[in-house]
Tab-separated table of C-alpha atoms and ligand atoms in Angstrom:
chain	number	residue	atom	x	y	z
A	1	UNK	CA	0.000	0.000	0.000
A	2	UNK	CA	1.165	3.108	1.052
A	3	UNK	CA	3.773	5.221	2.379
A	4	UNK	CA	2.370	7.995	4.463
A	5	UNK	CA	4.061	9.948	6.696
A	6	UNK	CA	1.341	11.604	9.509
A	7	UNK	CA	3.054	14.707	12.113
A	8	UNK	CA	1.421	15.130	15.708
A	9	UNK	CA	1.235	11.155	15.787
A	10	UNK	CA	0.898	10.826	19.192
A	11	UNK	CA	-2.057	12.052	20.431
A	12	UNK	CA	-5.687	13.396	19.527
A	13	UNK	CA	-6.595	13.703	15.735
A	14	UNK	CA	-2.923	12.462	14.505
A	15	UNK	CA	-3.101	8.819	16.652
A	16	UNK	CA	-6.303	8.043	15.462
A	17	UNK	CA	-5.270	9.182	11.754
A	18	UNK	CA	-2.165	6.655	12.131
A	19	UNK	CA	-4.303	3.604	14.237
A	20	UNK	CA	-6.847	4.126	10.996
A	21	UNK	CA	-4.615	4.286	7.936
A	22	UNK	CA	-2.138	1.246	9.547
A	23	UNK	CA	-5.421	-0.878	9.908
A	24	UNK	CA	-5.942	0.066	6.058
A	25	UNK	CA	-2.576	-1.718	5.145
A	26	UNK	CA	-0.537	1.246	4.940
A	27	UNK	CA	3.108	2.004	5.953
A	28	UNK	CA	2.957	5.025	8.335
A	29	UNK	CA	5.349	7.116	9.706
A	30	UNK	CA	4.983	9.151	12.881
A	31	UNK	CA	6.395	12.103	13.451
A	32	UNK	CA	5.842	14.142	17.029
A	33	UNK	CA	7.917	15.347	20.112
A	34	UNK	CA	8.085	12.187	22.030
A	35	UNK	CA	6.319	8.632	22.142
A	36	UNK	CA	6.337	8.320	17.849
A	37	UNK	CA	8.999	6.966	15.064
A	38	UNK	CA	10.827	10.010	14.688
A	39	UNK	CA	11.220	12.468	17.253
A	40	UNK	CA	11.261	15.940	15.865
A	41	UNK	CA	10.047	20.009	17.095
A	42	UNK	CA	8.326	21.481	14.121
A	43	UNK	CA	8.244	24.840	15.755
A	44	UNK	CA	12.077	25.246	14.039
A	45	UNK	CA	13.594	25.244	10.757
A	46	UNK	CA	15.896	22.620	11.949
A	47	UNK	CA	13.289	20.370	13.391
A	48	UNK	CA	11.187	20.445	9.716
A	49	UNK	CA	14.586	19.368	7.759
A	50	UNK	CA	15.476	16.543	10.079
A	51	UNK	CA	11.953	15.171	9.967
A	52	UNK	CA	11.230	15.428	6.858
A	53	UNK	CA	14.643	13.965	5.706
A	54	UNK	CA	14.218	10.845	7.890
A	55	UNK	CA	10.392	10.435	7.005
A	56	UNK	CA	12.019	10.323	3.002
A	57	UNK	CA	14.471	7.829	4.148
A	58	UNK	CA	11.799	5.292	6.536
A	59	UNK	CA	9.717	5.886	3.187
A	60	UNK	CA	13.175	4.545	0.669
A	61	UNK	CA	12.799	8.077	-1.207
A	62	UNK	CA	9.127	7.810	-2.029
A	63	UNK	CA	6.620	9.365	0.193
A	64	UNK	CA	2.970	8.969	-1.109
A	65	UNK	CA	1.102	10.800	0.820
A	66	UNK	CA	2.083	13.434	4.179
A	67	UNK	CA	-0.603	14.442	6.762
A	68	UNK	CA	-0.109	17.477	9.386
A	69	UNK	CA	-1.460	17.082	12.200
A	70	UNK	CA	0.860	18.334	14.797
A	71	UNK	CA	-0.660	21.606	16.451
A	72	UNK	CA	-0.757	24.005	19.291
A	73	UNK	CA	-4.241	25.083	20.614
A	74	UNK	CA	-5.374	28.450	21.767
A	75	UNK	CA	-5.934	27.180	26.019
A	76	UNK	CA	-2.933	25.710	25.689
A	77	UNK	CA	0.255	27.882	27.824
A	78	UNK	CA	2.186	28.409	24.982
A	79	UNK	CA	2.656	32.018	23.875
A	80	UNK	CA	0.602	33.139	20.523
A	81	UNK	CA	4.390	33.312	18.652
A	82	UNK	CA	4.462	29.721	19.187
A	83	UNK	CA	1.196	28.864	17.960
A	84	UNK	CA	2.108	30.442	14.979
A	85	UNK	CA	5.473	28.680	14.034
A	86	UNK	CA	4.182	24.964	15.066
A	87	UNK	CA	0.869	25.484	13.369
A	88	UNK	CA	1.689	27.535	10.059
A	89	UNK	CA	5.000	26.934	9.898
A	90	UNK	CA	5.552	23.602	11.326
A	91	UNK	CA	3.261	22.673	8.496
A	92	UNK	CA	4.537	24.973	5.566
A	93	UNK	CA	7.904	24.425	5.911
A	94	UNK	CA	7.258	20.196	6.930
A	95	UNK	CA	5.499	19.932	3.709
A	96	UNK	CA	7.778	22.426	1.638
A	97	UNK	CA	10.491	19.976	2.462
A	98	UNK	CA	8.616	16.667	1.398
A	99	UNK	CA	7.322	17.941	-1.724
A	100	UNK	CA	10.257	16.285	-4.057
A	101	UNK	CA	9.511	13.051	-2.701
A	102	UNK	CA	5.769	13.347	-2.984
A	103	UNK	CA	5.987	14.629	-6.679
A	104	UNK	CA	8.447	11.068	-7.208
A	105	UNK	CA	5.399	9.493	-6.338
A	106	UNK	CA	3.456	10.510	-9.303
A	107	UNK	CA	-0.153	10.434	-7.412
A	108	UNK	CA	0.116	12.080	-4.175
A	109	UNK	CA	-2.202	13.386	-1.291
A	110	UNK	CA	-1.041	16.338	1.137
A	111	UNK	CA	-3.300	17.226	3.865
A	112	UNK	CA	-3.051	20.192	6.261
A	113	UNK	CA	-5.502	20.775	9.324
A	114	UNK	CA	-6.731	24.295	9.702
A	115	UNK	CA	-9.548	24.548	11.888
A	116	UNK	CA	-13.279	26.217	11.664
A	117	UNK	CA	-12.307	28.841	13.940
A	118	UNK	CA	-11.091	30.573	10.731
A	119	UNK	CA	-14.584	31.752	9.798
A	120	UNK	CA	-16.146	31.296	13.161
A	121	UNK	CA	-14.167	33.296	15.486
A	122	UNK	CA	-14.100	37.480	15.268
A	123	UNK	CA	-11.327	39.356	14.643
A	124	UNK	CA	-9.244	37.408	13.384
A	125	UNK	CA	-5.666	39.694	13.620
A	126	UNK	CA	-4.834	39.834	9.239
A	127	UNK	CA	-1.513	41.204	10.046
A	128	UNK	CA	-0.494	37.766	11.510
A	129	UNK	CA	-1.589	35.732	8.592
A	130	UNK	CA	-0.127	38.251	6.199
A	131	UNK	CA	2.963	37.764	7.941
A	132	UNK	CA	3.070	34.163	7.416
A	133	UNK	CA	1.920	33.943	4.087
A	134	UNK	CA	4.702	35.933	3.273
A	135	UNK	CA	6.932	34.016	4.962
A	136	UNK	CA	8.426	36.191	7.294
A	137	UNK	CA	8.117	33.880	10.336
A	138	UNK	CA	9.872	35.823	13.106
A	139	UNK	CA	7.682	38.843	12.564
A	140	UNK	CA	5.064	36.536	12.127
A	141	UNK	CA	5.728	34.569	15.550
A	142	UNK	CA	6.594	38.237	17.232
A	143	UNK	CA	3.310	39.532	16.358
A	144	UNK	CA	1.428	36.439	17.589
A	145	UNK	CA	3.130	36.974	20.954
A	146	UNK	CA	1.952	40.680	21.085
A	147	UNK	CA	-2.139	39.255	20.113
A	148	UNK	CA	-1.973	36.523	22.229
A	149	UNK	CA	-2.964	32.602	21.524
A	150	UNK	CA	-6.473	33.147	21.387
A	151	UNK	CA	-6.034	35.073	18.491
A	152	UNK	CA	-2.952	34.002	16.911
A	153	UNK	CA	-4.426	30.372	16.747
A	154	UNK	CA	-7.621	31.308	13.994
A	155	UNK	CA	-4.822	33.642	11.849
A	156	UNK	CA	-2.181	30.769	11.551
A	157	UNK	CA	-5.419	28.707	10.726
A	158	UNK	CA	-6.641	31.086	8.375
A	159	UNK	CA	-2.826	31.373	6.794
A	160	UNK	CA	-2.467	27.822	6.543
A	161	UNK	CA	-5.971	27.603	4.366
A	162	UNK	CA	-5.156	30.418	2.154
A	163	UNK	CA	-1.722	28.809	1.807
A	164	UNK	CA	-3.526	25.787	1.315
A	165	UNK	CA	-5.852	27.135	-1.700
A	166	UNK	CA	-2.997	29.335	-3.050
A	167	UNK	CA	-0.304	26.342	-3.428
A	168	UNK	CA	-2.472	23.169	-4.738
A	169	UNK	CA	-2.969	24.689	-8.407
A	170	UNK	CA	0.291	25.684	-8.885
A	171	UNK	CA	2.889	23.392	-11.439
A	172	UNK	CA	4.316	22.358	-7.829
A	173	UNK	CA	1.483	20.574	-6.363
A	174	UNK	CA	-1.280	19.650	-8.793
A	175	UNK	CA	1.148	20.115	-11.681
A	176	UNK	CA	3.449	17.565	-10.115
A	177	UNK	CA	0.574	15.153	-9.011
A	178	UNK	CA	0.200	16.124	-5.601
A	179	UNK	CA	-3.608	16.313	-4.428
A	180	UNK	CA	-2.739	19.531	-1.858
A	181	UNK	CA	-6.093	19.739	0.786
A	182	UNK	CA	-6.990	20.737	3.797
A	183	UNK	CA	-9.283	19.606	6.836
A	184	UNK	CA	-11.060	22.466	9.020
A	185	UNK	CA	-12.627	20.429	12.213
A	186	UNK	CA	-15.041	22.223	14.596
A	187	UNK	CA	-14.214	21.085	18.209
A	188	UNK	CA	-13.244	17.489	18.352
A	189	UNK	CA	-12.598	15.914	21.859
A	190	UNK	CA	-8.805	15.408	21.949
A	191	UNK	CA	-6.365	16.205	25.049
A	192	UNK	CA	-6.304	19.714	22.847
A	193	UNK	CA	-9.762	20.836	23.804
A	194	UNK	CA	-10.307	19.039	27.172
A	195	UNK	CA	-6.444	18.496	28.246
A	196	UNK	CA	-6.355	18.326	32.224
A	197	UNK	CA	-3.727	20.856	31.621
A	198	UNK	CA	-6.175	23.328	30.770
A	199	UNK	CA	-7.538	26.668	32.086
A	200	UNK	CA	-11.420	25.033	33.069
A	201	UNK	CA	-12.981	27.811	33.102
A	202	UNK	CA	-11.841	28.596	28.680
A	203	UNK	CA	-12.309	24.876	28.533
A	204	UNK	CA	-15.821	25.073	29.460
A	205	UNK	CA	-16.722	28.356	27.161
A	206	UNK	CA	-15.490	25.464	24.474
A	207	UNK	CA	-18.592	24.236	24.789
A	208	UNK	CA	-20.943	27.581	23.832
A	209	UNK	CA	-19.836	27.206	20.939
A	210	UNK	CA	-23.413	26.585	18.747
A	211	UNK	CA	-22.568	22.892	16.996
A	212	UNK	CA	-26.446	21.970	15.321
A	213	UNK	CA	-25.029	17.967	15.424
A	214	UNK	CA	-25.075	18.824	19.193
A	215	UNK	CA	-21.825	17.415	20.193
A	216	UNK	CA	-18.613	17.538	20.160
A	217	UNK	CA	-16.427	15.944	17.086
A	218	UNK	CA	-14.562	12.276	17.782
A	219	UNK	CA	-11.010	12.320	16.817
A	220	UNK	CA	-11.289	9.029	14.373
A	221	UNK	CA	-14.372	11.044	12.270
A	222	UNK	CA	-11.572	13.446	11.290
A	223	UNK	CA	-9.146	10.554	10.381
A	224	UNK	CA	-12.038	9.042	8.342
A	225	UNK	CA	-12.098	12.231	6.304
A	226	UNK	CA	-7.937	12.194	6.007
A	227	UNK	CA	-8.269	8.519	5.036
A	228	UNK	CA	-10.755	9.841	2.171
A	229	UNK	CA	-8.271	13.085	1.041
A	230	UNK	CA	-5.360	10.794	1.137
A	231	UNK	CA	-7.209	8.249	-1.251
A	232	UNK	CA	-8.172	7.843	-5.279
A	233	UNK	CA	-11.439	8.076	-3.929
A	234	UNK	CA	-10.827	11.665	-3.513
A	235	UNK	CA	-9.499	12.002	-6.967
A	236	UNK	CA	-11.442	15.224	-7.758
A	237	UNK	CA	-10.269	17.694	-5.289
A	238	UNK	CA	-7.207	19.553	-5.026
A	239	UNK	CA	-7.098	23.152	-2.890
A	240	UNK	CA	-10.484	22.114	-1.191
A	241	UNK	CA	-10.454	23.381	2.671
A	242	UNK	CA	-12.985	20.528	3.817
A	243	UNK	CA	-15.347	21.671	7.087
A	244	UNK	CA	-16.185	18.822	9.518
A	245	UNK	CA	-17.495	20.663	12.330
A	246	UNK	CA	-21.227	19.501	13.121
A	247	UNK	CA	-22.766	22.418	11.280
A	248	UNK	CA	-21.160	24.954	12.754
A	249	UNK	CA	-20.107	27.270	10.068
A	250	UNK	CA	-23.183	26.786	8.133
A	251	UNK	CA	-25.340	28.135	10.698
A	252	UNK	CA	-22.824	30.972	11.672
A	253	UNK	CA	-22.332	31.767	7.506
A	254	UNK	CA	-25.702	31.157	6.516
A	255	UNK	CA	-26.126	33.199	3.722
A	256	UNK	CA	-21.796	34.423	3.675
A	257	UNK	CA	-21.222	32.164	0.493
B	1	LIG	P1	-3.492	17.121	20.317
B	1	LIG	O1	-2.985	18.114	21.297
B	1	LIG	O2	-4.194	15.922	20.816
B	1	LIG	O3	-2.320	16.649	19.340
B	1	LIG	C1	-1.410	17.556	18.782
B	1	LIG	C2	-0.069	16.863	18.639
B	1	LIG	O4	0.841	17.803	18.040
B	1	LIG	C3	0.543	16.409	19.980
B	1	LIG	O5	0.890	15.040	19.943
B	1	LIG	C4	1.763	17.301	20.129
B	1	LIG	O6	2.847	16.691	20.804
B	1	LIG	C5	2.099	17.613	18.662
B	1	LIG	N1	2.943	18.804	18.601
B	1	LIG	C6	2.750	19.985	19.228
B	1	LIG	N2	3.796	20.796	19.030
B	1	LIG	C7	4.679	20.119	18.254
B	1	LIG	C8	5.965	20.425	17.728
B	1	LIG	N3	6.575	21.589	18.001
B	1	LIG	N4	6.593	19.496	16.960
B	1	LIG	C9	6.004	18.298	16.726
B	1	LIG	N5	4.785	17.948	17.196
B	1	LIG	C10	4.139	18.844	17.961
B	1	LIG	O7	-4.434	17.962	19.340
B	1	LIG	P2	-5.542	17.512	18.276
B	1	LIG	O8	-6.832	18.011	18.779
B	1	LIG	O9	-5.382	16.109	17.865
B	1	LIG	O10	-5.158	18.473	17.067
B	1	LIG	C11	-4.597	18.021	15.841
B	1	LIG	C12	-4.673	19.154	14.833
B	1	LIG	O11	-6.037	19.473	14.576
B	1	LIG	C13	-4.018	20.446	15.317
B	1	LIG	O12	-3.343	21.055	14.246
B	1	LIG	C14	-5.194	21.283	15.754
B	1	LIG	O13	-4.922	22.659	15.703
B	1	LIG	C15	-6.239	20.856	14.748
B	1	LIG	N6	-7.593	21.104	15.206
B	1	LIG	C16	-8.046	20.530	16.363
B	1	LIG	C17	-9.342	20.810	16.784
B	1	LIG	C18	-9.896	20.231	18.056
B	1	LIG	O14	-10.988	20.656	18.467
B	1	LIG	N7	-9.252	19.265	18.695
B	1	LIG	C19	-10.170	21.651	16.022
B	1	LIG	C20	-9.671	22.206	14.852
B	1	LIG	C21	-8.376	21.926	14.443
């Protein structure tokens, strides 16, 4: 089968993304800061390059497909600068780097996870995802430490989908065979949204946000929808930013379309 190389493998959204695609017959590689096959911080330049050159060589050289899970959320204590260079680019650059071996592939799948916080959360701050989609990451990762997490976590979201949507068509991605997607889930139960490391008090506001499904997202729905975007089955789309979020962002966007 497969190849597939999946960051943020040990825990939440990522674990359930590897437990799933193994059980399909696939090869897949972990990558995450402890307790997965290669051990790697995505918040540095240094951390992307080793992991992505020892996810090439567990793969012998061809990669088919790479998923991105690894992420920091907004309760989480980590400042809003480091939200921004694990979730934009700890993904960006991760991907940047595997993109020769996925194009030796032929057929390819990349998939990024932004979140539905991009069109569900106010003021988003645009001078943090300009700064990333321009790729100037310190003054990107200074100016999420001067909004704050709660903030910087929808703009390096909202970067990562417009990076998303901007990179698939180009002669890179699509033009190299390299289905380029991404995943935005409403709030899915994971150690992310209901960590006993968290504030209680933020973790229980979680829960006003308006989800018509009336509950909460399970970490393996999401890996059902990477299994489909890393698939044939998925053959048509290329720059989509998929919602899975219970309804949330078509009740909130009714009519914003
Ligand atoms: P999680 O906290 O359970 O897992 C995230 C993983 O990323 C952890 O294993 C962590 O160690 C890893 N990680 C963090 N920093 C890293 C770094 N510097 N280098 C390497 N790995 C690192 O979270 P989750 O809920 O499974 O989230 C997975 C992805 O989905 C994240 O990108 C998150 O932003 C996104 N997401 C989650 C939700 C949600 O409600 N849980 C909603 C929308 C989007």
């Amino acid at each position: 089968m497969a190849n597939i190389v999946v960051t943020g493998a040990a825990s939440g959204i990522g674990a359930a993304t590897v437990e799933l695609l193994r059980r399909s017959g696939n090869t897949v590689i972990g990558v995450d800061l402890t307790g997965t096959e290669i051990v790697a911080d995505l918040s540095t330049s240094v951390g992307r390059t080793q992991a992505a050159a020892a996810a090439v060589e567990a793969a012998h050289g061809v990669l088919h497909a790479a998923v991105c899970c690894a992420g920091l959320g907004p309760l989480s204590s980590h400042s809003g600068g480091k939200l921004v260079s694990v979730n934009y680019f700890g993904t960006v650059g991760f991907l940047e780097e595997l993109r020769p071996s996925l194009a030796r592939a032929k057929q390819a799948f990349a998939v990024a996870m932004s979140s539905s916080s991009t069109s569900t959360q106010p003021r988003i701050p645009e001078k943090v995802v300009a700064a990333c989609l321009d790729g100037r990451e310190a003054e990107a990762v200074e100016l999420g430490d001067e909004v704050g997490a709660i903030p910087a976590y929808p703009a390096s979201k909202l970067a990562l989908a417009r990076w998303v949507r901007r990179q698939a068509v180009t002669p890179d991605w699509i033009g190299a065979g390299i289905r380029l997607n991404a995943v935005a889930p409403g709030v899915v139960d994971t150690p992310m949204t209901s960590g006993s490391d968290l504030d209680p008090n933020l973790a229980k506001a979680i829960d006003f946000y308006p989800v018509p499904l009336g509950r909460r997202g399970r970490p393996e729905e999401i890996a059902a929808l990477i299994q489909f975007l890393t698939s044939d089955a998925a053959s048509l789309l290329t720059g989509s930013v998929v919602f899975a979020d219970g309804g949330t962002d078509a009740l909130l966007r009714q009519d914003d379309w």
